[in-house]
mmCIF file of C-alpha atoms and ligand atoms in Angstrom:
data_model
loop_
_atom_site.group_PDB
_atom_site.id
_atom_site.type_symbol
_atom_site.label_atom_id
_atom_site.label_comp_id
_atom_site.label_asym_id
_atom_site.label_seq_id
_atom_site.Cartn_x
_atom_site.Cartn_y
_atom_site.Cartn_z
ATOM 1 C CA MET A 1 0.000 0.000 0.000
ATOM 2 C CA PRO A 2 1.432 3.409 -0.904
ATOM 3 C CA ARG A 3 2.301 5.603 2.045
ATOM 4 C CA GLU A 4 0.401 8.814 2.704
ATOM 5 C CA ILE A 5 1.971 12.164 1.762
ATOM 6 C CA TYR A 6 2.617 14.811 4.394
ATOM 7 C CA VAL A 7 3.388 18.502 4.119
ATOM 8 C CA ILE A 8 4.248 19.951 7.513
ATOM 9 C CA GLY A 9 4.868 23.648 8.070
ATOM 10 C CA ASN A 10 7.187 24.528 10.961
ATOM 11 C CA TRP A 11 6.621 28.153 11.903
ATOM 12 C CA LYS A 12 9.342 28.192 14.586
ATOM 13 C CA MET A 13 9.036 31.316 16.775
ATOM 14 C CA TYR A 14 6.885 33.227 14.290
ATOM 15 C CA LYS A 15 3.195 34.233 14.305
ATOM 16 C CA THR A 16 1.011 35.332 17.199
ATOM 17 C CA GLY A 17 -2.480 33.916 17.610
ATOM 18 C CA GLN A 18 -3.972 36.693 15.501
ATOM 19 C CA GLU A 19 -1.352 36.229 12.798
ATOM 20 C CA ALA A 20 -1.999 32.477 12.810
ATOM 21 C CA THR A 21 -5.716 33.093 12.317
ATOM 22 C CA ASP A 22 -5.104 35.527 9.459
ATOM 23 C CA TYR A 23 -2.689 33.080 7.828
ATOM 24 C CA ILE A 24 -5.107 30.149 7.927
ATOM 25 C CA ASN A 25 -7.896 32.330 6.578
ATOM 26 C CA ALA A 26 -5.584 33.297 3.708
ATOM 27 C CA LEU A 27 -4.717 29.699 2.726
ATOM 28 C CA ASP A 28 -6.073 28.381 -0.530
ATOM 29 C CA VAL A 29 -9.357 26.473 0.009
ATOM 30 C CA ALA A 30 -7.906 23.508 -1.879
ATOM 31 C CA VAL A 31 -5.106 23.410 0.699
ATOM 32 C CA LYS A 32 -7.514 23.461 3.621
ATOM 33 C CA GLN A 33 -9.482 20.579 2.121
ATOM 34 C CA SER A 34 -6.442 18.767 0.727
ATOM 35 C CA LYS A 35 -6.443 14.981 0.367
ATOM 36 C CA ILE A 36 -2.810 14.812 1.467
ATOM 37 C CA SER A 37 -1.971 15.404 5.135
ATOM 38 C CA VAL A 38 -1.291 19.080 5.771
ATOM 39 C CA TYR A 39 0.062 19.823 9.252
ATOM 40 C CA LEU A 40 1.123 23.115 10.862
ATOM 41 C CA ALA A 41 3.538 23.169 13.828
ATOM 42 C CA VAL A 42 2.819 26.523 15.453
ATOM 43 C CA PRO A 43 4.000 28.372 18.593
ATOM 44 C CA PHE A 44 2.334 27.250 21.841
ATOM 45 C CA THR A 45 0.109 30.307 22.229
ATOM 46 C CA SER A 46 -1.083 30.039 18.628
ATOM 47 C CA ILE A 47 -2.236 26.405 18.933
ATOM 48 C CA HIS A 48 -5.681 27.200 20.290
ATOM 49 C CA PRO A 49 -6.561 29.990 17.826
ATOM 50 C CA ALA A 50 -5.116 27.973 14.918
ATOM 51 C CA ALA A 51 -7.079 24.863 15.934
ATOM 52 C CA GLN A 52 -10.278 26.906 16.304
ATOM 53 C CA VAL A 53 -10.043 28.522 12.878
ATOM 54 C CA SER A 54 -9.117 25.150 11.289
ATOM 55 C CA LYS A 55 -12.144 23.302 12.671
ATOM 56 C CA GLU A 56 -14.013 22.919 9.389
ATOM 57 C CA THR A 57 -10.849 22.099 7.415
ATOM 58 C CA HIS A 58 -8.536 19.090 7.055
ATOM 59 C CA LEU A 59 -5.592 21.031 8.518
ATOM 60 C CA VAL A 60 -3.914 19.426 11.525
ATOM 61 C CA ILE A 61 -2.401 21.698 14.161
ATOM 62 C CA GLY A 62 0.530 20.723 16.371
ATOM 63 C CA ALA A 63 3.357 21.961 18.583
ATOM 64 C CA GLN A 64 7.117 22.233 18.179
ATOM 65 C CA ASN A 65 8.276 20.850 21.521
ATOM 66 C CA MET A 66 7.104 19.533 24.902
ATOM 67 C CA ASN A 67 8.485 18.255 28.190
ATOM 68 C CA ASP A 68 8.905 14.560 28.959
ATOM 69 C CA ALA A 69 7.040 14.717 32.291
ATOM 70 C CA ARG A 70 3.284 14.463 32.660
ATOM 71 C CA GLU A 71 3.336 17.505 34.955
ATOM 72 C CA GLY A 72 5.634 18.879 37.653
ATOM 73 C CA ALA A 73 7.822 21.651 39.007
ATOM 74 C CA PHE A 74 9.515 22.557 35.724
ATOM 75 C CA THR A 75 9.279 26.329 35.425
ATOM 76 C CA GLY A 76 8.716 27.472 31.868
ATOM 77 C CA GLU A 77 8.075 23.998 30.437
ATOM 78 C CA ILE A 78 4.911 22.696 28.810
ATOM 79 C CA ALA A 79 3.232 19.287 29.061
ATOM 80 C CA GLY A 80 1.770 17.194 26.275
ATOM 81 C CA LEU A 81 -1.686 17.158 27.873
ATOM 82 C CA MET A 82 -1.695 20.964 27.849
ATOM 83 C CA LEU A 83 -0.876 20.985 24.146
ATOM 84 C CA LYS A 84 -3.566 18.424 23.478
ATOM 85 C CA GLU A 85 -6.163 20.437 25.374
ATOM 86 C CA ALA A 86 -5.226 23.513 23.334
ATOM 87 C CA GLY A 87 -5.924 21.552 20.138
ATOM 88 C CA ALA A 88 -2.570 19.999 19.153
ATOM 89 C CA LYS A 89 -2.648 16.599 17.478
ATOM 90 C CA PHE A 90 1.091 16.159 16.925
ATOM 91 C CA VAL A 91 4.410 17.479 18.179
ATOM 92 C CA LEU A 92 7.801 18.018 16.536
ATOM 93 C CA LEU A 93 10.541 16.433 18.644
ATOM 94 C CA GLY A 94 14.306 16.579 18.319
ATOM 95 C CA HIS A 95 14.428 19.405 15.789
ATOM 96 C CA SER A 96 18.076 20.314 15.169
ATOM 97 C CA GLU A 97 17.503 23.761 16.686
ATOM 98 C CA ARG A 98 16.385 22.026 19.912
ATOM 99 C CA ARG A 99 19.396 19.716 19.779
ATOM 100 C CA ARG A 100 21.941 22.401 18.915
ATOM 101 C CA ILE A 101 20.743 25.510 20.783
ATOM 102 C CA PHE A 102 19.065 23.840 23.756
ATOM 103 C CA GLY A 103 21.330 20.808 24.129
ATOM 104 C CA GLU A 104 18.689 18.100 23.691
ATOM 105 C CA THR A 105 20.120 14.577 23.551
ATOM 106 C CA ASP A 106 18.737 11.441 21.883
ATOM 107 C CA ALA A 107 17.969 10.003 25.345
ATOM 108 C CA PHE A 108 15.906 13.072 26.299
ATOM 109 C CA ILE A 109 14.142 13.125 22.937
ATOM 110 C CA HIS A 110 13.316 9.438 23.402
ATOM 111 C CA LYS A 111 11.621 10.226 26.736
ATOM 112 C CA LYS A 112 9.614 13.001 25.102
ATOM 113 C CA ILE A 113 8.488 10.630 22.344
ATOM 114 C CA VAL A 114 7.293 8.125 24.948
ATOM 115 C CA ARG A 115 5.385 10.882 26.758
ATOM 116 C CA ALA A 116 3.865 12.265 23.565
ATOM 117 C CA LEU A 117 2.556 8.789 22.697
ATOM 118 C CA LYS A 118 1.080 8.399 26.201
ATOM 119 C CA ASP A 119 -0.586 11.789 25.890
ATOM 120 C CA GLY A 120 -2.070 10.989 22.475
ATOM 121 C CA LEU A 121 0.146 13.262 20.387
ATOM 122 C CA ARG A 122 1.737 12.002 17.182
ATOM 123 C CA PRO A 123 5.526 12.495 17.356
ATOM 124 C CA VAL A 124 7.336 13.919 14.344
ATOM 125 C CA VAL A 125 10.934 12.978 15.125
ATOM 126 C CA CYS A 126 13.735 14.949 13.444
ATOM 127 C CA VAL A 127 17.207 13.588 12.670
ATOM 128 C CA GLY A 128 20.052 14.816 10.476
ATOM 129 C CA GLU A 129 23.780 15.382 10.176
ATOM 130 C CA ASP A 130 25.565 18.735 10.224
ATOM 131 C CA ALA A 131 27.929 20.041 7.537
ATOM 132 C CA GLN A 132 31.078 18.791 9.221
ATOM 133 C CA GLU A 133 29.667 15.330 9.820
ATOM 134 C CA ARG A 134 28.716 15.061 6.146
ATOM 135 C CA GLU A 135 32.139 16.292 5.062
ATOM 136 C CA GLU A 136 33.808 13.707 7.274
ATOM 137 C CA GLY A 137 31.678 10.901 5.836
ATOM 138 C CA LEU A 138 29.810 10.370 9.105
ATOM 139 C CA THR A 139 26.259 10.892 7.817
ATOM 140 C CA GLU A 140 25.125 7.275 8.133
ATOM 141 C CA GLU A 141 26.753 6.819 11.510
ATOM 142 C CA VAL A 142 25.025 9.958 12.833
ATOM 143 C CA LEU A 143 21.622 8.971 11.421
ATOM 144 C CA LYS A 144 21.872 5.471 12.836
ATOM 145 C CA LYS A 145 22.844 6.762 16.259
ATOM 146 C CA GLN A 146 20.002 9.313 16.335
ATOM 147 C CA ILE A 147 17.359 6.907 15.041
ATOM 148 C CA THR A 148 18.428 4.163 17.441
ATOM 149 C CA GLY A 149 18.733 6.525 20.418
ATOM 150 C CA CYS A 150 15.344 8.128 19.816
ATOM 151 C CA LEU A 151 13.258 5.134 18.760
ATOM 152 C CA GLU A 152 14.874 1.834 19.756
ATOM 153 C CA THR A 153 12.711 0.753 22.689
ATOM 154 C CA LEU A 154 9.338 1.927 21.394
ATOM 155 C CA ASP A 155 6.677 -0.754 21.106
ATOM 156 C CA VAL A 156 5.075 -1.603 17.775
ATOM 157 C CA GLU A 157 1.894 0.404 18.395
ATOM 158 C CA GLY A 158 3.937 3.460 19.381
ATOM 159 C CA MET A 159 6.229 3.122 16.399
ATOM 160 C CA LYS A 160 3.223 3.040 14.057
ATOM 161 C CA GLN A 161 2.425 6.590 15.174
ATOM 162 C CA VAL A 162 5.897 7.974 14.479
ATOM 163 C CA ILE A 163 6.698 10.225 11.539
ATOM 164 C CA LEU A 164 10.427 10.553 10.891
ATOM 165 C CA ALA A 165 11.913 13.710 9.362
ATOM 166 C CA TYR A 166 15.359 13.704 7.789
ATOM 167 C CA GLU A 167 16.655 17.264 8.047
ATOM 168 C CA PRO A 168 20.322 17.769 7.191
ATOM 169 C CA VAL A 169 21.390 20.650 9.442
ATOM 170 C CA TRP A 170 23.391 22.271 6.619
ATOM 171 C CA ALA A 171 20.210 22.599 4.559
ATOM 172 C CA ILE A 172 18.031 24.216 7.227
ATOM 173 C CA GLY A 173 17.375 27.892 6.657
ATOM 174 C CA THR A 174 20.364 28.146 4.332
ATOM 175 C CA GLY A 175 18.666 27.992 0.925
ATOM 176 C CA LYS A 176 20.958 25.000 0.172
ATOM 177 C CA SER A 177 18.453 22.174 -0.169
ATOM 178 C CA ALA A 178 19.771 18.641 -0.530
ATOM 179 C CA THR A 179 19.360 17.372 -4.084
ATOM 180 C CA ALA A 180 16.576 14.838 -4.557
ATOM 181 C CA ASP A 181 19.154 12.071 -5.118
ATOM 182 C CA LEU A 182 21.168 12.908 -2.039
ATOM 183 C CA ALA A 183 18.014 13.116 0.073
ATOM 184 C CA GLU A 184 16.749 9.791 -1.315
ATOM 185 C CA GLU A 185 20.028 8.126 -0.391
ATOM 186 C CA ALA A 186 19.667 9.311 3.224
ATOM 187 C CA HIS A 187 15.974 8.375 3.346
ATOM 188 C CA ALA A 188 16.670 4.855 2.086
ATOM 189 C CA PHE A 189 19.298 4.541 4.792
ATOM 190 C CA CYS A 190 16.871 5.767 7.490
ATOM 191 C CA ARG A 191 14.332 3.186 6.316
ATOM 192 C CA GLN A 192 17.004 0.516 6.516
ATOM 193 C CA CYS A 193 17.730 1.550 10.127
ATOM 194 C CA ILE A 194 14.027 1.220 10.986
ATOM 195 C CA ALA A 195 13.976 -2.211 9.323
ATOM 196 C CA GLN A 196 16.908 -3.318 11.473
ATOM 197 C CA LEU A 197 15.171 -2.138 14.637
ATOM 198 C CA PHE A 198 11.543 -3.042 13.925
ATOM 199 C CA GLY A 199 11.473 -5.259 10.829
ATOM 200 C CA GLU A 200 10.744 -4.713 7.142
ATOM 201 C CA GLU A 201 7.006 -4.367 7.550
ATOM 202 C CA MET A 202 7.337 -1.443 9.952
ATOM 203 C CA ALA A 203 9.998 0.166 7.748
ATOM 204 C CA GLU A 204 7.520 0.162 4.879
ATOM 205 C CA LEU A 205 4.879 1.841 7.039
ATOM 206 C CA VAL A 206 6.790 4.727 8.609
ATOM 207 C CA PRO A 207 6.545 8.020 6.705
ATOM 208 C CA ILE A 208 9.927 9.720 6.236
ATOM 209 C CA LEU A 209 9.815 13.425 5.381
ATOM 210 C CA TYR A 210 12.594 15.626 4.037
ATOM 211 C CA GLY A 211 13.280 19.047 5.549
ATOM 212 C CA GLY A 212 15.782 21.784 4.682
ATOM 213 C CA SER A 213 15.124 24.773 2.392
ATOM 214 C CA VAL A 214 12.146 23.155 0.639
ATOM 215 C CA LYS A 215 10.548 25.563 -1.865
ATOM 216 C CA PRO A 216 7.548 25.323 -4.225
ATOM 217 C CA ASP A 217 9.821 24.466 -7.159
ATOM 218 C CA THR A 218 11.844 21.755 -5.384
ATOM 219 C CA VAL A 219 9.071 19.800 -3.717
ATOM 220 C CA ALA A 220 7.955 17.722 -6.708
ATOM 221 C CA GLY A 221 11.481 16.459 -7.425
ATOM 222 C CA LEU A 222 11.835 15.367 -3.815
ATOM 223 C CA LEU A 223 8.467 13.630 -3.634
ATOM 224 C CA LYS A 224 9.132 11.638 -6.785
ATOM 225 C CA GLN A 225 11.746 9.669 -4.852
ATOM 226 C CA THR A 226 10.726 6.243 -3.565
ATOM 227 C CA ASP A 227 11.521 6.852 0.091
ATOM 228 C CA ILE A 228 10.467 10.504 0.449
ATOM 229 C CA ASP A 229 6.924 10.669 1.790
ATOM 230 C CA GLY A 230 6.579 14.365 2.395
ATOM 231 C CA VAL A 231 8.316 17.556 3.437
ATOM 232 C CA LEU A 232 8.905 19.576 6.586
ATOM 233 C CA VAL A 233 8.980 23.232 5.608
ATOM 234 C CA GLY A 234 10.333 26.108 7.710
ATOM 235 C CA GLY A 235 10.899 29.475 6.031
ATOM 236 C CA ALA A 236 8.658 28.820 3.031
ATOM 237 C CA SER A 237 5.736 27.872 5.292
ATOM 238 C CA LEU A 238 5.509 31.388 6.742
ATOM 239 C CA ASP A 239 3.876 32.807 3.647
ATOM 240 C CA PRO A 240 0.399 31.340 3.011
ATOM 241 C CA LYS A 241 0.785 31.725 -0.764
ATOM 242 C CA MET A 242 4.105 29.908 -0.898
ATOM 243 C CA PHE A 243 2.894 27.195 1.480
ATOM 244 C CA SER A 244 -0.263 26.734 -0.608
ATOM 245 C CA GLU A 245 1.907 26.258 -3.684
ATOM 246 C CA ILE A 246 4.006 23.647 -1.906
ATOM 247 C CA VAL A 247 0.887 21.711 -0.876
ATOM 248 C CA LEU A 248 -0.671 21.883 -4.341
ATOM 249 C CA ASN A 249 2.593 20.872 -6.040
ATOM 250 C CA SER A 250 2.881 17.934 -3.623
ATOM 251 C CA GLU A 251 -0.653 16.777 -4.295
ATOM 252 C CA SER A 252 0.031 16.517 -7.972
ATOM 253 C CA VAL A 253 3.021 14.170 -7.585
ATOM 254 C CA LYS A 254 2.035 10.831 -6.059
HETATM 255 P P1 LIG B 1 13.779 25.625 6.356
HETATM 256 O O1 LIG B 1 13.555 24.917 7.795
HETATM 257 O O2 LIG B 1 12.699 25.092 5.444
HETATM 258 O O3 LIG B 1 13.644 27.088 6.630
HETATM 259 O O4 LIG B 1 15.127 25.229 5.900
HETATM 260 C C1 LIG B 1 13.199 23.578 7.906
HETATM 261 C C2 LIG B 1 13.064 23.200 9.362
HETATM 262 O O5 LIG B 1 13.781 23.753 10.194
HETATM 263 O O6 LIG B 1 12.235 22.344 9.721
#
C-alpha cells in the first residue's frame, strides 16, 4: 500500500495567535481541504486559535516541543496534555535547533516521544547530520545513532504513530536544499535503520519526510523519490501563498 503524503509547516518562533488566524484564513481552500496530510507546527500560544479557525478544514495543528514529564515543578516547560487540550494533534521532537541551541540529547528526545505517545500526540521525530559530519563521511553513523537513540525501545503500536523527518542541518534555513538524489540516499538509509530495529514491515509503514530549504519548485522532485513521503517546511511555510503552492505541487506528484 502506498504511504500517505505529508506537508508539515514549521513556523518556529513566528506568528502570534492573531497572525496564525489571518494566515489560515488566507490559505487556498484547496489546501484546507487537501487529500494529502497538511500539518502546521505553530508556537504554543497560537495552537488554540489555529485549531479553532481550522475546525471545518482538514488542517492538523501541532506543537514544536514539549516536556517529557506528565506535569511537575519545571518552570517554563509545557506538558503534552496541555498541548492536546489547546488543540494539538502532533508534536515536533528533536528538531536540530532544539538539539543544537538547547542541548537536547537522543535520550531526552526518546523520553519526550514516549510521553507524547502516552498523551495521544503524534511524534514527528527529526534527525540529520551537520555540515562537518557530512564532510567527514559520518552521515550514516550519525543517522543510525540518532534513530536508534530516539526510537529503539518503542513498542510496535507506538512506532506506528511515528513520523520521521530527515533534516540535514546544513540545509536548514540556508537555501541549500539537498538534491533529490542525495536526500533519497539518506531516506533509504533511514528506512534501513528502521527495518533493522523493527522489521521490514514497519519500515515500509513509517513516513519519512525531508526538511531543509524546501521551496515550491523543489518539492515535486523530492516527492518523486521512492523513500520521500513528504516535506517539513520552515521558512517557506511562513507565507500562506508559498505554502499553498508547496501543498498543491505535492498533491500533484504521487
Ligand atoms: P527551512 O527549515 O525550510 O527554513 O530550511 C526547515 C526546518 O527547520 O524544519
